[in-house]
XYZ file of C-alpha atoms in Angstrom:
623
model
C -8.485 -1.347 -51.098
C -5.045 -0.621 -51.633
C -2.868 -3.007 -53.295
C -1.394 -4.488 -50.881
C -4.180 -5.861 -48.846
C -5.908 -7.744 -51.627
C -2.123 -9.176 -52.149
C -2.717 -9.901 -48.172
C -5.828 -10.794 -47.912
C -5.617 -13.495 -51.104
C -2.937 -14.661 -50.137
C -4.400 -16.256 -46.685
C -3.765 -19.974 -46.133
C -3.395 -20.581 -50.429
C 0.426 -21.280 -50.141
C 1.563 -24.635 -50.752
C 1.280 -26.942 -47.831
C 5.817 -27.616 -46.804
C 5.156 -28.499 -43.288
C 2.473 -31.354 -41.180
C 2.039 -30.386 -37.027
C -0.151 -31.607 -34.552
C -1.542 -29.688 -31.910
C -3.596 -31.107 -29.203
C -4.691 -28.472 -26.406
C -5.956 -29.893 -23.638
C -9.492 -28.959 -23.290
C -9.968 -27.390 -19.722
C -7.369 -26.245 -17.826
C -8.900 -27.768 -14.568
C -8.354 -31.713 -16.294
C -4.611 -30.849 -17.272
C -0.845 -30.634 -16.256
C 0.216 -27.537 -18.595
C 1.664 -24.144 -17.119
C -0.570 -21.132 -17.471
C -0.758 -17.689 -16.489
C -3.242 -16.339 -14.611
C -6.229 -14.451 -15.413
C -4.690 -11.307 -17.454
C -5.263 -7.911 -17.390
C -7.124 -5.887 -20.051
C -4.446 -3.145 -20.018
C -1.641 -6.039 -20.188
C -0.021 -4.954 -23.218
C 0.761 -1.484 -22.983
C 3.343 1.386 -23.937
C 5.791 2.918 -22.337
C 6.407 6.351 -23.557
C 10.224 8.228 -22.966
C 8.817 11.950 -20.343
C 10.557 14.112 -22.874
C 9.098 13.150 -26.179
C 4.850 13.095 -23.814
C 4.238 16.297 -26.385
C 5.085 14.235 -29.399
C 2.079 11.691 -28.375
C -0.382 13.236 -26.833
C -0.903 16.719 -28.940
C 0.844 20.060 -28.085
C -1.652 22.682 -27.873
C -4.275 20.061 -29.619
C -4.740 16.834 -28.904
C -2.539 14.054 -31.228
C -5.598 12.162 -33.506
C -3.499 9.764 -34.609
C -2.252 8.328 -31.087
C -5.394 8.396 -29.136
C -7.203 7.110 -32.589
C -5.156 3.675 -31.674
C -4.772 3.189 -28.134
C -9.191 3.507 -28.700
C -8.700 0.958 -30.719
C -7.080 -1.920 -27.883
C -9.557 0.111 -25.286
C -12.353 -0.968 -27.445
C -11.095 -4.599 -27.882
C -10.039 -5.092 -24.655
C -12.586 -2.694 -22.615
C -10.417 -1.547 -20.496
C -7.527 0.931 -21.702
C -3.795 0.354 -22.108
C -1.603 0.639 -19.308
C 1.171 3.207 -19.554
C 4.077 3.845 -18.232
C 5.510 7.080 -18.132
C 9.553 7.012 -17.281
C 12.853 6.326 -18.978
C 16.426 8.336 -18.748
C 13.675 11.590 -18.781
C 11.737 11.177 -15.443
C 15.651 11.218 -13.926
C 16.914 15.009 -15.644
C 12.790 16.348 -15.195
C 11.730 19.074 -12.920
C 8.731 20.475 -11.951
C 8.341 24.372 -12.181
C 4.600 25.890 -11.724
C 6.058 29.398 -14.293
C 6.615 26.734 -17.062
C 3.311 27.904 -18.911
C 4.403 25.341 -22.472
C 2.961 23.178 -24.631
C 7.070 21.174 -23.803
C 10.005 20.893 -21.851
C 12.276 23.735 -21.690
C 15.715 24.310 -20.436
C 16.477 24.484 -17.187
C 19.063 27.868 -17.452
C 19.824 26.868 -13.545
C 20.840 23.598 -13.808
C 22.554 22.321 -10.327
C 21.912 19.228 -10.467
C 24.828 16.499 -11.211
C 25.212 14.131 -13.897
C 26.390 13.835 -18.243
C 22.490 15.236 -18.392
C 21.743 17.270 -15.393
C 19.716 15.885 -13.079
C 17.307 19.733 -13.197
C 18.362 20.118 -16.801
C 14.468 19.437 -17.918
C 11.424 21.953 -16.532
C 8.051 20.838 -16.718
C 4.961 22.943 -16.422
C 0.977 22.235 -15.860
C 0.780 21.573 -19.690
C 2.322 18.316 -18.794
C 0.201 16.798 -16.388
C -2.921 18.387 -18.973
C -1.851 16.459 -21.664
C -2.373 13.157 -19.666
C -5.459 13.703 -19.160
C -5.781 13.322 -22.587
C -5.469 9.155 -22.414
C -8.523 7.081 -22.151
C -11.060 7.990 -18.856
C -9.331 5.242 -16.830
C -6.180 4.673 -18.367
C -3.940 2.409 -15.756
C -0.408 4.721 -15.444
C 3.074 3.887 -13.622
C 5.118 7.761 -13.329
C 8.327 7.733 -12.768
C 9.691 9.998 -10.447
C 13.179 11.607 -9.920
C 16.049 9.574 -8.152
C 19.078 10.712 -9.823
C 18.104 14.324 -8.356
C 20.460 14.859 -5.017
C 20.420 18.426 -3.928
C 20.048 19.245 -1.003
C 16.146 20.211 -1.675
C 15.893 17.075 -3.394
C 12.701 15.599 -0.934
C 10.649 18.861 -1.461
C 11.434 18.551 -5.684
C 10.489 14.704 -5.342
C 7.638 15.557 -3.701
C 6.502 18.133 -5.053
C 6.300 15.704 -8.615
C 4.165 13.348 -7.036
C 1.853 16.063 -5.168
C 1.310 17.168 -8.580
C 0.282 14.119 -10.242
C -1.831 12.893 -8.028
C -3.647 16.904 -8.016
C -3.942 16.867 -11.486
C -4.250 13.794 -13.659
C -7.939 12.545 -12.410
C -8.924 11.464 -15.905
C -6.174 8.733 -15.592
C -5.857 6.176 -13.055
C -2.542 6.771 -11.143
C -1.583 3.026 -9.824
C 1.966 3.282 -8.820
C 5.309 5.434 -8.987
C 8.513 4.071 -10.314
C 11.405 6.530 -8.453
C 14.419 6.491 -10.509
C 15.371 4.968 -13.973
C 17.405 1.596 -13.835
C 19.451 2.936 -11.194
C 22.371 0.598 -11.828
C 22.925 2.512 -14.566
C 24.201 5.897 -12.528
C 27.636 5.510 -12.937
C 28.536 5.362 -16.304
C 25.458 7.999 -16.126
C 27.590 10.675 -14.170
C 24.092 10.501 -11.876
C 26.195 8.640 -8.807
C 29.642 8.772 -7.907
C 31.581 6.092 -5.196
C 30.506 3.827 -3.870
C 27.348 3.023 -5.695
C 25.789 -0.498 -5.596
C 22.186 -2.217 -4.290
C 22.570 -1.282 -0.664
C 23.314 2.345 -1.180
C 20.159 2.452 -3.806
C 18.245 1.192 -1.602
C 18.679 3.306 1.652
C 18.086 6.310 -0.624
C 14.698 4.636 -2.652
C 13.257 3.888 1.247
C 14.034 7.833 1.661
C 12.151 9.139 -1.162
C 9.257 6.870 -0.813
C 9.392 7.493 2.919
C 8.536 10.943 2.517
C 5.884 10.686 -0.682
C 3.879 8.658 1.460
C 4.401 10.823 4.749
C 3.706 13.769 2.480
C 1.212 13.174 -0.336
C -0.145 9.329 -0.133
C -1.105 8.869 3.792
C -3.413 12.154 3.307
C -5.518 10.811 0.545
C -5.879 7.458 2.628
C -3.801 5.124 0.662
C -1.301 2.630 2.026
C 2.603 2.867 1.350
C 3.069 0.134 -1.225
C 2.807 2.450 -4.281
C 6.123 1.944 -5.678
C 7.972 0.186 -8.333
C 11.684 -0.783 -7.028
C 14.088 -0.476 -10.027
C 16.094 -3.800 -10.045
C 19.026 -5.543 -13.205
C 18.976 -3.315 -16.180
C 21.759 -5.385 -16.926
C 23.392 -9.620 -16.324
C 26.866 -8.336 -15.667
C 28.581 -7.879 -12.227
C 24.781 -5.834 -10.414
C 23.698 -5.726 -7.023
C 20.359 -4.374 -8.361
C 18.763 -8.430 -8.734
C 15.627 -8.747 -6.937
C 17.352 -12.066 -4.289
C 19.640 -8.760 -3.933
C 17.655 -6.458 -2.923
C 15.381 -8.122 -0.364
C 18.630 -8.925 1.242
C 19.516 -5.645 0.712
C 17.015 -4.289 2.875
C 13.997 -2.491 -0.142
C 11.644 -4.488 1.422
C 12.329 -2.637 4.598
C 8.462 -1.788 6.327
C 7.017 1.676 5.790
C 7.568 4.400 9.386
C 3.880 4.447 10.297
C 2.013 1.735 9.334
C 1.413 -1.749 9.980
C 4.670 -3.239 9.460
C 3.620 -2.827 5.445
C 6.414 -2.317 2.739
C 6.388 0.437 0.280
C 6.496 -2.200 -2.958
C 3.641 -2.939 -4.589
C 5.127 -4.544 -7.981
C 8.556 -5.481 -8.753
C 10.079 -3.324 -12.221
C 12.170 -4.206 -14.769
C 13.528 -3.165 -18.266
C 14.755 -5.462 -20.861
C 15.411 -5.013 -24.690
C 15.728 -8.067 -27.131
C 18.687 -6.417 -28.643
C 21.115 -3.116 -28.148
C 22.148 -1.492 -30.900
C 26.216 -0.938 -29.597
C 25.893 -3.455 -26.907
C 24.858 -6.833 -28.024
C 28.198 -8.054 -29.265
C 26.590 -8.908 -32.818
C 24.551 -7.812 -35.547
C 20.875 -8.307 -35.922
C 19.294 -9.665 -38.878
C 15.678 -10.157 -39.968
C 15.691 -13.390 -39.738
C 17.249 -13.924 -36.820
C 14.728 -11.754 -35.440
C 12.462 -13.700 -35.963
C 13.546 -16.984 -35.210
C 11.780 -16.947 -32.429
C 13.032 -18.951 -29.604
C 15.938 -16.594 -29.669
C 13.205 -14.379 -27.616
C 13.373 -17.308 -25.405
C 16.948 -17.359 -24.887
C 17.754 -13.873 -24.783
C 15.124 -13.325 -22.199
C 16.652 -16.235 -19.955
C 18.241 -14.207 -17.168
C 14.832 -11.947 -16.729
C 12.878 -15.865 -16.590
C 15.623 -16.214 -13.612
C 14.465 -12.194 -12.257
C 10.438 -13.783 -12.439
C 11.219 -16.894 -10.499
C 13.119 -14.431 -7.317
C 10.372 -12.901 -7.941
C 7.890 -15.364 -7.376
C 9.552 -15.790 -3.730
C 8.685 -12.844 -2.910
C 4.732 -11.304 -2.257
C 5.430 -9.074 -5.499
C 4.306 -9.045 -8.414
C 6.556 -8.992 -11.486
C 6.519 -6.196 -14.512
C 8.215 -5.423 -17.695
C 8.046 -1.999 -17.383
C 10.497 -1.297 -20.520
C 10.671 -3.806 -22.808
C 11.491 -3.072 -26.917
C 12.515 -5.130 -29.545
C 15.576 -3.097 -30.783
C 16.344 -0.152 -28.111
C 17.722 2.674 -28.638
C 15.420 3.802 -31.615
C 14.673 0.472 -33.347
C 16.358 -0.830 -36.513
C 15.476 0.347 -40.174
C 14.396 -2.537 -42.461
C 13.570 -5.162 -39.030
C 11.342 -3.463 -36.551
C 9.194 -1.669 -39.342
C 8.771 -5.040 -40.730
C 5.632 -7.016 -40.529
C 9.060 -10.033 -39.130
C 8.437 -7.225 -36.312
C 4.169 -7.715 -35.965
C 4.630 -11.185 -35.088
C 7.937 -11.199 -33.131
C 5.691 -8.626 -30.474
C 2.069 -11.071 -31.065
C 4.338 -13.689 -29.203
C 6.249 -11.607 -26.517
C 2.886 -10.799 -25.140
C 1.863 -13.971 -25.014
C 4.789 -15.218 -24.371
C 4.831 -12.944 -21.151
C 1.980 -13.520 -20.212
C 2.276 -17.663 -19.420
C 5.852 -15.826 -17.255
C 3.046 -14.815 -14.683
C 4.361 -11.091 -15.826
C 1.851 -8.848 -15.315
C 2.093 -6.416 -17.747
C 5.009 -5.382 -20.432
C 4.964 -1.564 -22.035
C 6.660 -1.310 -25.391
C 8.358 1.748 -24.802
C 8.363 4.289 -27.550
C 9.995 7.509 -29.048
C 8.791 9.413 -31.181
C 12.161 8.660 -33.977
C 12.129 5.529 -33.299
C 11.667 2.427 -35.937
C 10.380 0.181 -33.075
C 8.049 2.341 -31.969
C 4.229 1.602 -32.505
C 3.665 4.411 -34.791
C 4.906 7.872 -35.602
C 3.020 10.601 -34.355
C 4.919 13.473 -35.954
C 6.341 14.629 -39.510
C 9.662 13.116 -39.146
C 12.481 11.678 -41.555
C 10.430 13.323 -44.731
C 7.255 11.060 -43.924
C 4.120 12.277 -41.922
C 2.452 10.192 -39.177
C 1.890 6.992 -40.031
C 1.219 3.036 -38.230
C 3.473 0.212 -38.399
C 2.748 -3.091 -38.850
C 3.768 -3.456 -34.883
C 0.896 -1.939 -33.745
C -0.570 -5.240 -35.654
C 0.845 -7.185 -32.628
C -1.347 -5.465 -29.873
C -4.349 -5.735 -32.020
C -3.881 -8.790 -32.258
C -3.256 -9.805 -28.545
C -6.396 -7.686 -27.402
C -9.039 -8.650 -29.784
C -7.846 -12.942 -28.426
C -7.755 -12.071 -24.930
C -10.804 -9.607 -25.698
C -12.674 -7.984 -22.404
C -13.861 -10.668 -20.214
C -11.069 -10.593 -17.697
C -11.053 -14.554 -17.069
C -8.479 -14.968 -20.281
C -5.586 -17.283 -19.212
C -2.832 -18.579 -21.832
C -0.796 -21.822 -21.986
C 2.064 -22.751 -23.922
C 0.621 -25.405 -26.037
C 3.345 -27.903 -26.578
C 5.033 -28.429 -30.873
C 5.812 -31.722 -30.537
C 8.303 -32.799 -33.818
C 8.914 -29.957 -35.768
C 9.179 -29.889 -40.061
C 12.259 -29.661 -41.321
C 12.940 -26.213 -41.084
C 10.639 -24.710 -39.043
C 12.823 -25.461 -35.494
C 12.230 -21.860 -33.635
C 10.102 -20.193 -36.151
C 7.149 -21.517 -34.538
C 5.192 -21.164 -31.261
C 2.439 -21.682 -30.658
C -0.354 -20.826 -26.935
C -3.906 -22.656 -26.078
C -6.082 -18.604 -24.847
C -8.414 -20.246 -22.175
C -12.117 -18.418 -21.312
C -13.691 -19.087 -17.560
C -10.532 -22.182 -18.154
C -12.665 -23.294 -21.220
C -10.546 -23.631 -24.219
C -11.565 -21.245 -26.774
C -8.351 -19.893 -28.856
C -4.934 -22.021 -30.916
C -2.651 -19.162 -31.927
C -0.795 -20.309 -34.289
C 2.689 -17.987 -35.624
C 4.326 -19.452 -38.181
C 7.194 -17.047 -38.338
C 9.759 -18.787 -41.283
C 10.672 -16.022 -42.671
C 8.944 -15.137 -46.671
C 9.378 -11.682 -48.188
C 7.782 -10.062 -50.605
C 8.932 -10.429 -53.763
C 9.391 -14.819 -52.899
C 6.743 -16.044 -54.648
C 7.170 -20.113 -53.790
C 5.341 -18.921 -50.514
C 5.355 -22.582 -48.090
C 2.655 -22.903 -45.079
C 2.210 -25.416 -42.536
C -1.015 -27.804 -42.335
C -2.072 -27.880 -38.294
C -3.943 -30.740 -37.333
C -5.194 -29.482 -34.053
C -7.011 -31.952 -32.026
C -10.179 -30.471 -30.601
C -12.525 -31.782 -27.667
C -14.846 -34.138 -29.008
C -17.943 -31.730 -28.116
C -16.777 -29.440 -31.094
C -17.652 -32.602 -34.111
C -19.562 -30.870 -36.777
C -19.095 -27.445 -35.114
C -17.081 -24.900 -36.881
C -14.402 -22.802 -35.561
C -13.377 -19.758 -36.957
C -10.443 -17.720 -37.845
C -8.342 -14.646 -37.998
C -5.391 -14.449 -39.761
C -2.517 -11.677 -38.842
C -0.946 -11.886 -42.457
C 0.792 -9.673 -45.113
C 2.835 -9.856 -48.913
C 6.350 -10.668 -46.796
C 8.088 -10.818 -43.168
C 9.754 -7.419 -45.003
C 6.602 -5.712 -45.345
C 5.964 -2.220 -44.194
C 2.687 -1.185 -44.877
C -0.570 -3.384 -45.666
C -1.073 -5.748 -42.680
C -4.047 -7.304 -41.944
C -5.554 -8.883 -38.666
C -8.288 -10.561 -38.034
C -9.524 -8.596 -41.613
C -8.856 -5.099 -40.165
C -6.807 -2.362 -41.039
C -5.210 0.552 -39.169
C -4.066 2.249 -42.311
C -6.755 2.696 -45.006
C -6.741 6.016 -46.415
C -8.093 8.864 -44.895
C -8.622 6.711 -41.709
C -6.164 7.965 -38.731
C -6.023 4.606 -37.413
C -9.116 3.346 -36.665
C -10.281 0.034 -37.097
C -11.408 -0.093 -40.824
C -12.735 -3.697 -41.365
C -11.247 -4.255 -45.742
C -13.084 -8.229 -45.279
C -15.895 -9.200 -43.089
C -15.176 -12.633 -44.672
C -16.585 -15.142 -41.551
C -13.554 -17.720 -42.759
C -14.257 -21.769 -41.071
C -12.967 -24.972 -40.636
C -15.671 -27.578 -39.760
C -14.869 -29.953 -36.525
C -14.654 -33.757 -37.702
C -15.849 -36.503 -36.439
C -12.742 -37.698 -34.680
C -12.798 -34.052 -33.225
C -9.495 -32.823 -35.109
C -9.870 -29.526 -37.595
C -7.020 -28.594 -39.950
C -5.616 -25.731 -41.035
C -3.446 -23.719 -43.411
C -0.265 -21.273 -41.640
C 1.633 -19.856 -44.611
C 5.321 -18.744 -43.749
C 5.197 -15.841 -42.258
C 1.277 -15.428 -40.543
C -0.508 -15.804 -37.651
C -3.884 -17.466 -37.134
C -6.042 -17.435 -34.400
C -8.061 -20.467 -34.603
C -11.514 -19.569 -32.481
C -14.457 -21.919 -30.761
C -17.366 -20.785 -30.521
C -17.809 -17.576 -33.074
C -15.630 -15.079 -34.466
C -12.554 -13.478 -32.110
C -13.404 -10.693 -30.198
C -17.003 -10.908 -29.072
C -16.288 -11.436 -26.216
C -17.835 -9.812 -23.097
C -17.153 -8.660 -19.887
C -17.340 -10.120 -16.684
C -18.032 -7.520 -14.297
C -16.527 -10.225 -10.597
C -13.847 -11.294 -12.943
C -13.308 -7.676 -13.518
C -13.387 -6.040 -9.977
C -10.666 -8.829 -8.452
C -8.298 -7.586 -10.964
C -8.906 -4.456 -10.331
C -8.365 -5.027 -6.830
C -5.178 -6.236 -7.208
C -3.420 -2.935 -6.669
C -4.251 0.558 -5.149
C -5.328 3.984 -7.369
C -5.509 7.424 -7.522
C -8.689 8.059 -10.133
C -10.923 6.416 -12.102
C -11.778 2.826 -12.736
C -13.412 2.786 -16.185
C -16.770 1.364 -16.548
C -16.226 -0.608 -19.994
C -14.312 -2.379 -17.685
C -17.124 -3.896 -16.722
C -16.380 -2.681 -12.955
C -18.233 0.126 -11.328
C -16.375 3.279 -11.415
C -14.687 4.046 -8.430
C -13.769 7.095 -6.627
C -10.758 8.512 -6.034
C -8.760 5.617 -4.475
C -9.229 1.307 -5.012
C -7.509 -1.198 -4.110
C -6.308 -3.748 -0.940
C -4.530 -1.051 1.245
C -2.442 -3.813 2.541
C 1.016 -4.974 1.621
C 0.868 -6.026 -2.142
C 0.115 -9.682 -3.169
C -0.311 -12.343 -5.704
C -4.257 -12.682 -6.675
C -5.791 -15.359 -5.797
C -7.466 -16.650 -8.870
C -5.110 -18.686 -9.776
C -0.608 -19.171 -8.575
C 0.965 -17.097 -9.932
C 3.857 -19.156 -11.329
C 0.497 -21.484 -12.513
C 0.838 -24.811 -11.265
C 3.967 -25.854 -12.594
C 6.293 -23.545 -11.787
C 7.976 -20.837 -13.198
C 10.206 -21.561 -16.020
C 13.679 -23.017 -15.889
C 16.516 -20.214 -16.540
C 19.235 -20.905 -19.897
C 22.352 -18.484 -20.984
C 21.343 -15.131 -21.487
C 22.260 -14.487 -25.440
C 23.058 -10.684 -23.587
C 25.826 -9.385 -21.251
C 24.584 -6.186 -20.536
C 22.958 -3.037 -21.995
C 24.084 0.733 -21.070
C 21.925 4.317 -21.241
C 22.133 5.592 -24.554
C 21.608 9.134 -24.971
C 20.091 9.820 -28.984
C 19.879 13.520 -30.301
C 16.425 13.820 -32.377
C 15.565 17.353 -34.187
C 11.457 17.340 -34.036
C 9.738 18.514 -37.272
C 7.655 21.332 -37.744
C 5.088 20.345 -34.848
C 7.184 21.743 -32.283
C 6.826 25.140 -31.250
C 10.112 26.198 -32.775
C 13.119 23.513 -33.839
C 14.161 21.645 -30.634
C 17.055 19.677 -29.854
C 15.337 16.633 -27.851
C 17.266 14.612 -25.978
C 15.497 10.894 -25.964
C 16.016 8.122 -23.401
C 16.118 4.950 -23.154
C-alpha cells in the first residue's frame, strides 16, 4: 500500500475535536416538511466530453482502458452508466464526411462556414461513431449538433449528422439532441452578425429541429420532443433566459404533431469560476468555502425556478469547477473531491435532473488525464472520488432522494465550510452526509475535527451505523485519496476499484437515539443506516419509471433493473415532470441571491496532443 494511502487511512477521524455540531434529520419524508429531490436518476452524475477530444478519452484504434475502467466503476455502483453529453464549442465546428476514415477529426480543406473558427472546419467520419459505441451498454447520451453552420445546405448537413447518430451508435442510449452550443455567445464567436438574440435563435432552432424531426426521428416513430434548447450561459443583458425563450416562441408545436413541442429538457451551462472572466483571483481556501458555490449559482437557481413554471425538466449539461482547463493547485487537489461531492448533492436538492462535468484532455479540472501529457502518464485526479462517493451513496435503487440538512449553529471558523445532507431510500432515512471543507493542508500537523452528534429515529437505539470516509492527507493533496476504503490509483489497477481497507467502521446508536462521529477538517463522511454504503439493490418498478421519463433510441441496461428495451422507449408524448414527487419538493425551489459571476465568454484553448495521436495534431479545445 502506498505511504500516502496509509496516512489517509490512519488519520481518519483521529484529529482533536475543535467544534461541535448537532444534526436532526427527519426519519421519513412522509412525516417532515423539508425541500427534497425527486427520485435521482442513477446516471445523474455524468460527464461532458468536448467533441474534439473524444478520441483522447475513448482511445483511437484501441480503447482507452483507464477511461472505461473508471466509468465501469460508477456503472457498478448505480447499476447504470453515467449520462454522457458529447458537446461543446467544437460541436459547432463539425460536419460529417463518409470519406473521412481516420480515428480522429481532420481539418476541412474546403471549409466555407462563418466564424472565428469556421463552422465546418472539422471533418469527422464513421470512426467517430465507432468509438462512441465503446461506452458501456445503454449509456444515456445527449448529442450536440451544429447550429452555427448556416450555408445554404445547412438543413442537409444537420440532418445528415443526426441520421448518422441514430444509425451508428446502437450500443448507447440516445436520449436527446442539443442543437448549438451556447448560442448567446454566437456574436463574439463570429457565428452570427447583425441582429441576434433569443427571438432569432428560437426561429433558427425551430427550423432545424423540424427538419431533424421530419427526416430522422419521425421515420423511427419518435415524437418531436427530443431536443434541448440551449439557454443563457451568462448573466449580462441576455434574452436567452428560460422565461425569455418561452415568450419568444421556443415552445412552438412541431408541424405534423398533436400540438407537441420539440423540447425534452432545458439545457444550461455554468462554471464556478472561469479564468479571464471571473473578476477576482481564486484560492483553494475560497474554493473550499462551499457556501460560495451557492452564491455563484444563485442566478442559475432563478433559471431553475423559471424551468419549474414550464412542463420541462432542467439539466446542467456543462458544469465545471474552473474553466476553461482548470487551475493547478486547486482543481487537481483533494479539495475538488469535496467540492464535487457537495455540488452533486446540492444540485440534486434543486431538482436538476442531471449534471455533466465538462472534460477536455488537457484540463486540470477533468476527472482523469486520459493521455500522456505535461510529462505525465495517464492518471486519476482526486475529484473522481467525488463521483465515486456520490454514486455509492445514492446506489442503484432508483428510489434515492436527497434533502439539505439544517446545520443549526456552526462552530467558530466553520461558517460556509460545512454542508450536510440527508439521503432517503424509498422515503426513509438511509444516510447522513457531512462534508467538512475547512482547509487543512498536508503539511498541517495539528489538524482539527468536528464532533457531530446526530439524532436518529429512536427505533435505531442500540444498533450500529456504518461510516464511509472520503479522506486524504490534506486539502492540497493531488494523489492518495481514499473513499470508503477504496482507491482508484493503486499500482497496476489502471483505474479499477481496489480495496485498501476492508474494515467496517461503526458507531453504536445510544439509548437516546443519538450517535456521535468525528469528521476531520478537509474530510467527508457518510453515516449509513442498516449496513455499509454500497450494498443497495435496484427497485425494478422505480427504475422503469425513471427510464420512462424520456424517449430514447437504443438499449436500457438490464443492470438498472429495467427490462431491456428495443430501439425506442419513453412516453412518446410531450415532456413532463415525473410523477414520483413534486419537481421542486414540497417547499418549492430555492430562492435566488446575488450572483458571484457576471458572465462568461467562450474561450478557445490550443493544445498539442501527446504521442497517442497519429502524428502531432493541433487541437481546438472548446468550453
